[in-house]
Amino acid sequence: MPDYEPVIGLEVHAQLKTKTKIFCSCSTNFGDEPNTNVCPVCAGMPGVLPVLNKKVLEFSVKTGLAVNCKINMKSLFARKNYFYPDLPKDYQISMYEEPICGPGRIDIETSAGPKRIGVTRIHLEEDAGKSIHSPVENVSFVDLNRTGVPLMEIVSEPDMRSPEEAVAYLKALRAILVYLDVCDGNMEEGSFRCDANVSVRPRGQKEFGIRTELKNMNSFRHVQRALEYEIGRQCDLLDDGEKVVQETRLFDTAKSVTVAMRTKEEANDYRYFPDPDLPPVVLRQEWIDRWASELPELPAPRRARFLEQYGLPADAADLLTSERALADYFEAAAAAYNEPKKIANWIMTDLLRELNQAHLSVSDCKLAPEGLAALVRLVDEGVISGKSGKDVFTEVFASGEDPEAVVKAKGLVQISDASALEEIVDKVLAANPAEVESYKGGKKKLMGFFVGQIMRETKGQANPGLVNQIIQKKLG
Ligand code: ADP
Ligand code: MG
Ligand code: ZN
């Protein structure tokens, strides 16, 4: 049996974060009552005319610039014709021959090192409505709120060779879109969805195999599992001397398998032609220059800077730059107290744990980055013990209070005053002469006993490191 190599190309549909739809001024708000965000334009009434929302040009060009695409000064909307109840015009306005952005690339990190994945094109289109099938009443409903919501489709080259690479590409792309603030990246709500094209070929063969297109994966985990299953299925077919059928398959999330949905449609099935209602989109260089000047620092360069400037380990740089707000939080805290590794540790363990538990995002966090920095400093400088630090953290995370105020109010300040501690040490040693003798005689384990006694005397507020030093000095 030959060893097979998977070949994967991804089509991502990203819902653009505009307030209004792409060709009318209806709201794009998610979750509103069905059919409340609808007008004659997006309902496809005869005689109405679409007017392009300029914001979608800004968002798609910014994305193109961020992934090193060629920006096309002229692009064209076309009609993609098909019949479906959730498509009131019986055609979808999309871009076909002249997309807004041409070839580009995204660099991803893989276990074998960095890898460059080609972006074929980026184009704009409108979303369709939503069909809701009711098994109870045995009828279907159509909600047109989503009809005309702007989508950006980002098509990759078939450059990925494993499910892991596909997921790494998706994560990198999603992070870029979220950094640019052009898409909320929410896979569960469908604002970032992916169709995965996959084929296999005997390793060493140049030509690609016949591909299938997988749909209905609404998490990175689903993409990974759907691809794993489908690659296995295609390899088994070839091993049995059978052929892969070019088709669209649905991922069954419950069974973790892919199921045939329909044979693949060809482009000519859609009878594409330029939309006569929309003039060509002609960009101005001054717009592009302005949008380019507004680009934020992107995740990959920011990650590289975190490694370099703060000396963070790779996993910390990955995690902290995965979200712009989190990276901003870290940098604000590190600016307030210049101990970036310690700050990073607190964020990655305590802060993210609490945020997860409370189902909050960093931007909703009550504890300001300066507050976290102050707390890390209090522990670091020995003002409070590590244990108190964790307790104070839980408290200020919930309340947003100033950690120093909490420490004072609760009397948590550690005794780090050497002369004060020396007195207590002397007292404890004088009260336990037998233990002192045994210690001097070699029973070094008694150190724990002395420290424990001193902690008891001070109600746990002695700085344990300092107590250790003092005892050692006194008993030799
Ligand atoms: P369509 O528009 O019909 O979906 P495209 O030719 O535009 O088809 O390709 C869509 C996606 O499929 C692209 O991401 C491309 O990289 C990928 N692709 C094309 N051929 C193959 C193949 N043989 N195996 C895996 N992926 C492929
Ligand atoms: Mg496709
Ligand atoms: Zn409308």
Short mmCIF file of C-alpha atoms and ligand atoms in Angstrom, two decimals:
data_model
loop_
_atom_site.label_atom_id
_atom_site.label_comp_id
_atom_site.label_asym_id
_atom_site.label_seq_id
_atom_site.Cartn_x
_atom_site.Cartn_y
_atom_site.Cartn_z
CA MET A 1 0.00 0.00 0.00
CA PRO A 2 1.40 3.40 -0.90
CA ASP A 3 1.95 6.06 1.68
CA TYR A 4 -0.47 8.91 0.98
CA GLU A 5 0.04 12.62 1.34
CA PRO A 6 -2.97 14.84 2.10
CA VAL A 7 -3.42 18.11 0.19
CA ILE A 8 -5.66 20.75 1.76
CA GLY A 9 -6.94 24.13 0.55
CA LEU A 10 -9.31 26.26 2.65
CA GLU A 11 -12.08 28.69 1.80
CA VAL A 12 -12.91 30.95 4.74
CA HIS A 13 -16.03 33.08 4.94
CA ALA A 14 -15.58 35.92 7.39
CA GLN A 15 -18.52 38.07 8.31
CA LEU A 16 -17.39 41.70 8.27
CA LYS A 17 -18.04 43.75 11.40
CA THR A 18 -20.00 46.51 9.72
CA LYS A 19 -23.03 48.04 11.43
CA THR A 20 -25.14 47.81 8.28
CA LYS A 21 -25.50 45.35 5.40
CA ILE A 22 -23.39 45.41 2.24
CA PHE A 23 -25.97 46.90 -0.18
CA CYS A 24 -28.59 48.53 2.10
CA SER A 25 -28.74 50.22 5.49
CA CYS A 26 -30.38 47.39 7.44
CA SER A 27 -28.69 46.43 10.72
CA THR A 28 -26.37 43.40 10.82
CA ASN A 29 -27.10 42.72 14.49
CA PHE A 30 -27.00 39.02 15.40
CA GLY A 31 -29.87 37.41 17.28
CA ASP A 32 -32.64 39.94 16.59
CA GLU A 33 -36.25 38.76 16.06
CA PRO A 34 -36.50 37.01 12.66
CA ASN A 35 -37.22 39.26 9.67
CA THR A 36 -36.89 42.52 11.59
CA ASN A 37 -33.72 43.69 9.81
CA VAL A 38 -35.11 43.58 6.29
CA CYS A 39 -35.89 46.17 3.60
CA PRO A 40 -36.96 45.98 -0.05
CA VAL A 41 -33.30 45.83 -1.19
CA CYS A 42 -32.22 42.83 0.89
CA ALA A 43 -35.63 41.19 0.45
CA GLY A 44 -34.94 41.22 -3.29
CA MET A 45 -37.98 43.23 -4.38
CA PRO A 46 -38.13 43.98 -8.10
CA GLY A 47 -36.79 47.34 -9.22
CA VAL A 48 -34.64 48.15 -6.18
CA LEU A 49 -30.98 49.09 -6.54
CA PRO A 50 -28.05 48.03 -4.35
CA VAL A 51 -25.67 50.70 -3.01
CA LEU A 52 -22.25 49.52 -1.85
CA ASN A 53 -21.29 50.10 1.80
CA LYS A 54 -17.81 51.67 1.61
CA LYS A 55 -16.77 50.15 4.93
CA VAL A 56 -16.51 46.72 3.28
CA LEU A 57 -13.84 48.09 0.94
CA GLU A 58 -11.83 49.36 3.89
CA PHE A 59 -12.15 46.05 5.74
CA SER A 60 -11.26 43.85 2.78
CA VAL A 61 -8.36 46.02 1.62
CA LYS A 62 -6.95 46.11 5.17
CA THR A 63 -7.16 42.31 5.23
CA GLY A 64 -5.48 42.12 1.83
CA LEU A 65 -2.66 44.39 3.01
CA ALA A 66 -2.25 42.34 6.21
CA VAL A 67 -1.74 39.11 4.25
CA ASN A 68 0.49 40.69 1.60
CA CYS A 69 -2.06 40.49 -1.18
CA LYS A 70 -1.95 42.38 -4.42
CA ILE A 71 -4.73 45.00 -4.14
CA ASN A 72 -6.76 45.28 -7.32
CA MET A 73 -7.54 48.90 -8.16
CA LYS A 74 -10.57 47.72 -10.07
CA SER A 75 -12.87 44.85 -9.11
CA LEU A 76 -16.27 43.74 -10.21
CA PHE A 77 -19.43 42.38 -8.62
CA ALA A 78 -21.07 39.46 -10.40
CA ARG A 79 -24.30 37.56 -10.01
CA LYS A 80 -24.05 33.93 -8.93
CA ASN A 81 -27.37 32.41 -9.91
CA TYR A 82 -29.01 29.59 -8.02
CA PHE A 83 -32.38 28.85 -6.52
CA TYR A 84 -32.89 28.40 -2.81
CA PRO A 85 -35.66 29.64 -0.51
CA ASP A 86 -33.24 31.66 1.62
CA LEU A 87 -32.01 33.61 -1.43
CA PRO A 88 -34.85 36.00 -2.33
CA LYS A 89 -33.26 37.46 -5.49
CA ASP A 90 -32.39 33.99 -6.84
CA TYR A 91 -28.85 35.22 -7.21
CA GLN A 92 -26.10 36.09 -4.78
CA ILE A 93 -24.02 39.18 -5.46
CA SER A 94 -20.40 38.07 -5.29
CA MET A 95 -17.08 38.77 -7.01
CA TYR A 96 -15.94 36.31 -9.59
CA GLU A 97 -13.38 37.14 -12.27
CA GLU A 98 -12.09 40.34 -10.70
CA PRO A 99 -11.80 40.00 -6.90
CA ILE A 100 -10.78 42.91 -4.70
CA CYS A 101 -7.48 41.29 -3.64
CA GLY A 102 -5.19 39.00 -5.60
CA PRO A 103 -2.46 36.60 -4.49
CA GLY A 104 -0.92 36.93 -1.04
CA ARG A 105 0.41 34.71 1.75
CA ILE A 106 0.21 33.85 5.43
CA ASP A 107 3.17 32.48 7.36
CA ILE A 108 2.27 29.84 9.92
CA GLU A 109 4.21 28.01 12.64
CA THR A 110 4.29 24.23 12.32
CA SER A 111 6.04 21.53 14.32
CA ALA A 112 8.59 21.39 11.50
CA GLY A 113 9.19 25.16 11.61
CA PRO A 114 7.67 28.11 9.80
CA LYS A 115 5.74 27.53 6.58
CA ARG A 116 4.30 29.89 3.98
CA ILE A 117 0.72 29.29 2.79
CA GLY A 118 -0.45 31.02 -0.38
CA VAL A 119 -3.64 33.07 -0.40
CA THR A 120 -5.23 32.82 -3.84
CA ARG A 121 -7.66 35.69 -3.56
CA ILE A 122 -10.01 37.66 -1.33
CA HIS A 123 -13.43 38.66 -2.57
CA LEU A 124 -16.62 40.22 -1.26
CA GLU A 125 -20.12 38.82 -1.32
CA GLU A 126 -23.45 39.01 0.46
CA ASP A 127 -24.68 36.35 2.85
CA ALA A 128 -27.92 34.45 2.24
CA GLY A 129 -30.78 34.13 4.73
CA LYS A 130 -31.32 31.32 7.16
CA SER A 131 -33.74 28.43 6.74
CA ILE A 132 -35.20 27.02 9.90
CA HIS A 133 -36.73 23.58 9.47
CA SER A 134 -39.31 22.66 12.07
CA PRO A 135 -39.74 18.90 12.43
CA VAL A 136 -42.67 19.49 14.78
CA GLU A 137 -44.82 21.44 12.35
CA ASN A 138 -43.21 19.83 9.28
CA VAL A 139 -42.66 23.22 7.69
CA SER A 140 -39.66 25.44 7.01
CA PHE A 141 -39.25 29.06 7.93
CA VAL A 142 -36.98 31.64 6.37
CA ASP A 143 -35.29 34.43 8.32
CA LEU A 144 -33.91 37.18 6.08
CA ASN A 145 -32.04 39.11 8.80
CA ARG A 146 -28.74 37.69 7.57
CA THR A 147 -29.50 38.29 3.89
CA GLY A 148 -27.09 40.92 2.60
CA VAL A 149 -24.72 40.79 5.57
CA PRO A 150 -21.23 41.38 4.15
CA LEU A 151 -18.94 38.40 3.81
CA MET A 152 -15.33 38.30 2.80
CA GLU A 153 -14.13 35.03 1.30
CA ILE A 154 -10.46 34.24 1.65
CA VAL A 155 -9.36 31.35 -0.56
CA SER A 156 -6.06 29.59 0.09
CA GLU A 157 -3.80 27.71 -2.26
CA PRO A 158 -3.78 23.92 -1.76
CA ASP A 159 -0.58 24.32 0.26
CA MET A 160 -1.40 22.52 3.50
CA ARG A 161 -0.29 18.94 4.02
CA SER A 162 -1.92 17.92 7.31
CA PRO A 163 -4.95 18.75 9.47
CA GLU A 164 -2.54 20.42 11.94
CA GLU A 165 -1.30 22.80 9.24
CA ALA A 166 -4.87 23.58 8.23
CA VAL A 167 -5.75 24.45 11.82
CA ALA A 168 -2.58 26.53 12.23
CA TYR A 169 -3.50 28.47 9.08
CA LEU A 170 -7.05 29.05 10.33
CA LYS A 171 -5.83 30.24 13.71
CA ALA A 172 -3.33 32.61 12.11
CA LEU A 173 -5.95 33.99 9.74
CA ARG A 174 -8.54 34.36 12.46
CA ALA A 175 -6.05 36.19 14.70
CA ILE A 176 -5.27 38.62 11.85
CA LEU A 177 -8.95 39.38 11.22
CA VAL A 178 -9.64 39.91 14.91
CA TYR A 179 -6.55 42.14 15.29
CA LEU A 180 -7.75 44.20 12.34
CA ASP A 181 -11.16 44.42 14.01
CA VAL A 182 -12.86 43.52 10.72
CA CYS A 183 -14.47 40.27 11.97
CA ASP A 184 -15.34 39.07 15.46
CA GLY A 185 -13.93 35.61 14.66
CA ASN A 186 -16.78 33.80 16.38
CA MET A 187 -16.86 30.29 14.88
CA GLU A 188 -19.84 29.07 16.89
CA GLU A 189 -22.07 31.91 15.71
CA GLY A 190 -20.74 31.43 12.19
CA SER A 191 -19.01 34.75 11.71
CA PHE A 192 -15.83 32.83 10.82
CA ARG A 193 -16.62 29.68 8.84
CA CYS A 194 -14.46 27.40 6.84
CA ASP A 195 -14.94 24.97 3.97
CA ALA A 196 -12.06 22.52 3.71
CA ASN A 197 -11.05 21.04 0.37
CA VAL A 198 -9.02 17.88 0.75
CA SER A 199 -7.51 15.23 -1.47
CA VAL A 200 -4.81 12.60 -1.04
CA ARG A 201 -2.10 11.42 -3.43
CA PRO A 202 0.59 8.76 -3.25
CA ARG A 203 3.62 10.44 -1.69
CA GLY A 204 5.96 11.59 -4.45
CA GLN A 205 3.20 12.00 -7.05
CA LYS A 206 3.05 15.47 -8.54
CA GLU A 207 -0.58 15.70 -9.62
CA PHE A 208 -3.23 16.34 -7.00
CA GLY A 209 -5.86 13.72 -6.31
CA ILE A 210 -9.61 14.27 -6.61
CA ARG A 211 -10.86 16.43 -3.77
CA THR A 212 -13.95 16.64 -1.65
CA GLU A 213 -15.19 19.79 0.05
CA LEU A 214 -16.11 19.57 3.74
CA LYS A 215 -18.67 21.82 5.38
CA ASN A 216 -20.32 22.31 8.76
CA MET A 217 -17.34 22.59 11.06
CA ASN A 218 -17.81 25.29 13.67
CA SER A 219 -14.67 24.95 15.75
CA PHE A 220 -10.97 24.30 15.13
CA ARG A 221 -11.47 20.91 16.74
CA HIS A 222 -14.17 20.04 14.19
CA VAL A 223 -11.94 21.07 11.31
CA GLN A 224 -9.17 18.84 12.64
CA ARG A 225 -11.47 15.84 13.19
CA ALA A 226 -13.34 16.23 9.90
CA LEU A 227 -10.07 16.34 7.96
CA GLU A 228 -8.62 13.37 9.83
CA TYR A 229 -11.70 11.30 9.10
CA GLU A 230 -11.89 12.35 5.46
CA ILE A 231 -8.20 11.70 4.79
CA GLY A 232 -8.62 8.20 6.24
CA ARG A 233 -11.73 7.59 4.15
CA GLN A 234 -10.03 8.67 0.92
CA CYS A 235 -6.92 6.56 1.62
CA ASP A 236 -9.14 3.50 2.25
CA LEU A 237 -10.98 4.07 -1.05
CA LEU A 238 -7.72 4.27 -3.00
CA ASP A 239 -6.32 1.21 -1.21
CA ASP A 240 -9.44 -0.71 -2.27
CA GLY A 241 -8.89 0.36 -5.88
CA GLU A 242 -11.85 2.70 -5.81
CA LYS A 243 -12.08 6.35 -6.80
CA VAL A 244 -12.82 9.42 -4.73
CA VAL A 245 -15.94 11.18 -6.00
CA GLN A 246 -15.68 14.95 -6.22
CA GLU A 247 -18.48 16.09 -3.93
CA THR A 248 -19.48 18.28 -1.02
CA ARG A 249 -19.63 16.44 2.30
CA LEU A 250 -21.06 17.45 5.64
CA PHE A 251 -19.27 16.85 8.92
CA ASP A 252 -21.48 14.98 11.38
CA THR A 253 -20.33 16.42 14.69
CA ALA A 254 -21.97 13.72 16.80
CA LYS A 255 -20.43 10.78 14.93
CA SER A 256 -17.22 12.51 13.83
CA VAL A 257 -17.67 11.32 10.24
CA THR A 258 -18.26 13.08 6.92
CA VAL A 259 -21.39 12.33 4.89
CA ALA A 260 -22.02 12.97 1.18
CA MET A 261 -24.28 16.00 0.68
CA ARG A 262 -24.27 16.82 -3.03
CA THR A 263 -22.07 16.36 -6.06
CA LYS A 264 -19.80 19.26 -6.69
CA GLU A 265 -21.30 22.08 -8.73
CA GLU A 266 -19.18 23.61 -11.48
CA ALA A 267 -18.73 27.35 -11.91
CA ASN A 268 -20.80 27.30 -15.12
CA ASP A 269 -23.75 25.86 -13.18
CA TYR A 270 -24.00 29.31 -11.61
CA ARG A 271 -24.15 31.29 -14.87
CA TYR A 272 -21.99 34.06 -13.44
CA PHE A 273 -22.22 37.43 -15.15
CA PRO A 274 -21.29 41.01 -14.11
CA ASP A 275 -24.05 42.63 -12.04
CA PRO A 276 -25.49 45.38 -14.24
CA ASP A 277 -26.78 47.25 -11.16
CA LEU A 278 -23.33 47.80 -9.67
CA PRO A 279 -20.55 49.76 -11.35
CA PRO A 280 -16.99 48.40 -11.11
CA VAL A 281 -15.35 49.13 -7.77
CA VAL A 282 -12.50 51.55 -8.41
CA LEU A 283 -10.19 52.16 -5.45
CA ARG A 284 -8.27 55.38 -4.92
CA GLN A 285 -4.62 55.20 -3.97
CA GLU A 286 -5.21 57.75 -1.18
CA TRP A 287 -7.76 55.43 0.46
CA ILE A 288 -5.36 52.53 0.31
CA ASP A 289 -2.56 54.66 1.78
CA ARG A 290 -4.76 55.78 4.63
CA TRP A 291 -5.96 52.24 5.39
CA ALA A 292 -2.36 51.00 5.27
CA SER A 293 -1.37 53.68 7.80
CA GLU A 294 -4.15 52.52 10.13
CA LEU A 295 -3.04 48.86 10.30
CA PRO A 296 -2.20 47.73 13.83
CA GLU A 297 0.86 45.66 14.65
CA LEU A 298 -0.19 42.16 13.53
CA PRO A 299 -0.03 38.95 15.57
CA ALA A 300 3.09 37.42 13.95
CA PRO A 301 5.37 40.47 14.26
CA ARG A 302 3.99 41.14 17.72
CA ARG A 303 4.79 37.58 18.75
CA ALA A 304 8.34 38.00 17.43
CA ARG A 305 8.69 41.25 19.37
CA PHE A 306 7.42 39.61 22.57
CA LEU A 307 10.12 36.93 22.26
CA GLU A 308 12.80 39.50 21.62
CA GLN A 309 11.84 42.47 23.79
CA TYR A 310 10.49 40.65 26.86
CA GLY A 311 12.48 37.42 26.57
CA LEU A 312 9.29 35.37 26.88
CA PRO A 313 9.24 31.65 26.04
CA ALA A 314 7.50 30.74 22.76
CA ASP A 315 4.34 29.32 24.35
CA ALA A 316 3.85 32.50 26.38
CA ALA A 317 4.38 34.71 23.33
CA ASP A 318 1.89 32.56 21.37
CA LEU A 319 -0.77 32.73 24.01
CA LEU A 320 -0.35 36.39 24.90
CA THR A 321 -0.49 37.55 21.28
CA SER A 322 -3.41 35.28 20.37
CA GLU A 323 -5.73 38.17 21.14
CA ARG A 324 -5.04 41.85 20.74
CA ALA A 325 -6.71 42.85 24.00
CA LEU A 326 -4.70 40.24 25.91
CA ALA A 327 -1.43 41.41 24.35
CA ASP A 328 -2.33 45.01 25.20
CA TYR A 329 -3.12 43.98 28.78
CA PHE A 330 0.23 42.26 29.14
CA GLU A 331 2.15 45.21 27.73
CA ALA A 332 0.36 47.70 29.99
CA ALA A 333 1.14 45.55 33.04
CA ALA A 334 4.76 45.04 32.02
CA ALA A 335 5.10 48.80 31.54
CA ALA A 336 3.84 49.36 35.09
CA TYR A 337 6.24 46.81 36.59
CA ASN A 338 9.21 45.76 34.55
CA GLU A 339 9.15 42.02 35.29
CA PRO A 340 7.61 40.71 32.05
CA LYS A 341 8.13 37.01 32.72
CA LYS A 342 6.48 37.19 36.14
CA ILE A 343 3.62 39.27 34.75
CA ALA A 344 3.21 36.76 31.90
CA ASN A 345 3.01 33.88 34.39
CA TRP A 346 0.32 35.56 36.45
CA ILE A 347 -1.69 36.33 33.33
CA MET A 348 -1.38 32.84 31.88
CA THR A 349 -2.25 31.01 35.07
CA ASP A 350 -4.36 33.12 37.41
CA LEU A 351 -5.88 35.76 35.17
CA LEU A 352 -6.89 33.47 32.30
CA ARG A 353 -8.25 30.88 34.70
CA GLU A 354 -10.46 33.42 36.46
CA LEU A 355 -11.59 34.95 33.15
CA ASN A 356 -12.52 31.52 31.81
CA GLN A 357 -14.43 30.64 34.93
CA ALA A 358 -16.33 33.91 34.83
CA HIS A 359 -16.87 33.64 31.04
CA LEU A 360 -15.33 37.07 30.63
CA SER A 361 -13.01 38.43 27.98
CA VAL A 362 -9.92 40.46 28.88
CA SER A 363 -11.62 43.66 27.86
CA ASP A 364 -14.30 43.06 30.53
CA CYS A 365 -11.72 42.43 33.24
CA LYS A 366 -12.25 44.63 36.31
CA LEU A 367 -8.67 44.27 37.46
CA ALA A 368 -6.68 46.84 35.49
CA PRO A 369 -3.25 45.82 34.15
CA GLU A 370 -1.68 48.34 36.55
CA GLY A 371 -3.48 46.61 39.43
CA LEU A 372 -2.07 43.23 38.44
CA ALA A 373 1.38 44.79 38.12
CA ALA A 374 1.06 46.26 41.64
CA LEU A 375 0.09 42.87 43.03
CA VAL A 376 2.98 41.06 41.33
CA ARG A 377 5.31 43.69 42.79
CA LEU A 378 3.90 43.23 46.33
CA VAL A 379 4.65 39.49 46.15
CA ASP A 380 7.95 39.97 44.40
CA GLU A 381 9.25 42.45 46.96
CA GLY A 382 8.18 40.21 49.81
CA VAL A 383 5.64 42.69 51.17
CA ILE A 384 3.08 39.87 51.15
CA SER A 385 3.61 36.12 50.91
CA GLY A 386 2.98 34.19 47.70
CA LYS A 387 0.02 32.56 49.38
CA SER A 388 -1.53 35.92 50.36
CA GLY A 389 -0.81 37.09 46.83
CA LYS A 390 -3.12 34.41 45.40
CA ASP A 391 -5.88 35.32 47.87
CA VAL A 392 -5.57 39.01 47.14
CA PHE A 393 -5.65 38.22 43.44
CA THR A 394 -8.99 36.41 43.70
CA GLU A 395 -10.37 39.33 45.60
CA VAL A 396 -9.18 42.16 43.37
CA PHE A 397 -10.09 40.19 40.26
CA ALA A 398 -13.69 40.15 41.46
CA SER A 399 -13.82 43.71 42.80
CA GLY A 400 -11.28 45.66 40.74
CA GLU A 401 -9.96 47.20 43.98
CA ASP A 402 -6.40 48.40 44.42
CA PRO A 403 -4.34 45.44 45.73
CA GLU A 404 -2.29 47.67 48.05
CA ALA A 405 -5.46 48.91 49.73
CA VAL A 406 -6.68 45.32 50.19
CA VAL A 407 -3.34 44.25 51.65
CA LYS A 408 -3.40 47.13 54.13
CA ALA A 409 -7.05 46.66 55.09
CA LYS A 410 -6.51 42.95 55.75
CA GLY A 411 -3.19 43.36 57.54
CA LEU A 412 -1.46 40.98 55.18
CA VAL A 413 1.86 42.78 55.14
CA GLN A 414 4.64 40.26 55.77
CA ILE A 415 7.18 40.92 58.46
CA SER A 416 10.26 41.47 56.36
CA ASP A 417 11.97 43.68 58.87
CA ALA A 418 15.09 41.70 59.83
CA SER A 419 15.48 43.16 63.31
CA ALA A 420 11.85 42.50 64.20
CA LEU A 421 12.17 38.93 62.97
CA GLU A 422 15.43 38.40 64.81
CA GLU A 423 13.72 39.10 68.11
CA ILE A 424 11.08 36.51 67.39
CA VAL A 425 13.68 33.97 66.23
CA ASP A 426 15.65 34.49 69.44
CA LYS A 427 12.52 33.95 71.48
CA VAL A 428 11.63 30.71 69.70
CA LEU A 429 15.17 29.35 69.91
CA ALA A 430 15.37 30.16 73.63
CA ALA A 431 12.09 28.35 74.23
CA ASN A 432 13.33 25.15 72.48
CA PRO A 433 16.86 24.45 73.74
CA ALA A 434 16.65 20.67 73.14
CA GLU A 435 15.76 21.15 69.46
CA VAL A 436 18.54 23.69 69.09
CA GLU A 437 21.03 21.12 70.42
CA SER A 438 19.79 18.39 68.04
CA TYR A 439 19.93 20.80 65.12
CA LYS A 440 23.50 21.72 65.94
CA GLY A 441 24.21 18.02 66.28
CA GLY A 442 23.21 17.51 62.63
CA LYS A 443 19.41 17.13 62.64
CA LYS A 444 18.99 19.78 59.95
CA LYS A 445 15.41 18.71 59.32
CA LEU A 446 14.44 20.67 62.44
CA MET A 447 14.65 23.83 60.34
CA GLY A 448 11.05 23.18 59.36
CA PHE A 449 10.04 22.99 62.98
CA PHE A 450 11.65 26.35 63.82
CA VAL A 451 10.11 28.07 60.79
CA GLY A 452 6.73 26.62 61.75
CA GLN A 453 7.04 27.98 65.30
CA ILE A 454 7.93 31.42 64.01
CA MET A 455 5.03 31.39 61.59
CA ARG A 456 2.77 30.56 64.50
CA GLU A 457 4.16 33.44 66.57
CA THR A 458 3.60 35.84 63.65
CA LYS A 459 0.26 34.44 62.49
CA GLY A 460 1.81 33.45 59.19
CA GLN A 461 3.12 36.88 58.39
CA ALA A 462 6.83 36.30 58.65
CA ASN A 463 8.73 36.30 55.41
CA PRO A 464 9.77 32.62 55.27
CA GLY A 465 12.90 33.20 53.18
CA LEU A 466 14.20 35.75 55.63
CA VAL A 467 13.36 33.55 58.65
CA ASN A 468 15.39 30.75 57.11
CA GLN A 469 18.38 33.02 56.63
CA ILE A 470 18.24 34.32 60.17
CA ILE A 471 18.02 30.86 61.74
CA GLN A 472 20.88 29.59 59.61
CA LYS A 473 22.99 32.56 60.64
CA LYS A 474 22.24 31.99 64.31
CA LEU A 475 22.68 28.23 64.42
CA GLY A 476 25.50 27.98 61.88
P1 ADP B 1 -14.45 26.06 -5.99
O1 ADP B 1 -14.64 27.51 -6.25
O2 ADP B 1 -15.22 25.19 -6.88
O3 ADP B 1 -14.67 25.69 -4.56
P2 ADP B 1 -11.56 26.37 -6.42
O4 ADP B 1 -10.83 25.84 -7.59
O5 ADP B 1 -11.66 27.83 -6.29
O6 ADP B 1 -12.96 25.65 -6.35
O7 ADP B 1 -10.83 25.79 -5.16
C1 ADP B 1 -11.34 25.92 -3.91
C2 ADP B 1 -10.31 25.45 -2.88
O8 ADP B 1 -9.93 24.11 -3.13
C3 ADP B 1 -9.04 26.27 -2.86
O9 ADP B 1 -8.76 26.56 -1.52
C4 ADP B 1 -7.99 25.31 -3.41
O10 ADP B 1 -6.75 25.53 -2.79
C5 ADP B 1 -8.53 23.96 -3.04
N1 ADP B 1 -8.15 22.88 -3.95
C6 ADP B 1 -8.20 22.87 -5.28
N2 ADP B 1 -7.83 21.67 -5.74
C7 ADP B 1 -7.55 20.88 -4.69
C8 ADP B 1 -7.12 19.52 -4.52
N3 ADP B 1 -6.94 18.72 -5.53
N4 ADP B 1 -6.96 19.06 -3.27
C9 ADP B 1 -7.17 19.86 -2.21
N5 ADP B 1 -7.57 21.13 -2.30
C10 ADP B 1 -7.75 21.65 -3.53
MG MG B 2 -15.60 25.91 -2.93
ZN ZN B 3 -32.02 45.77 3.77
#
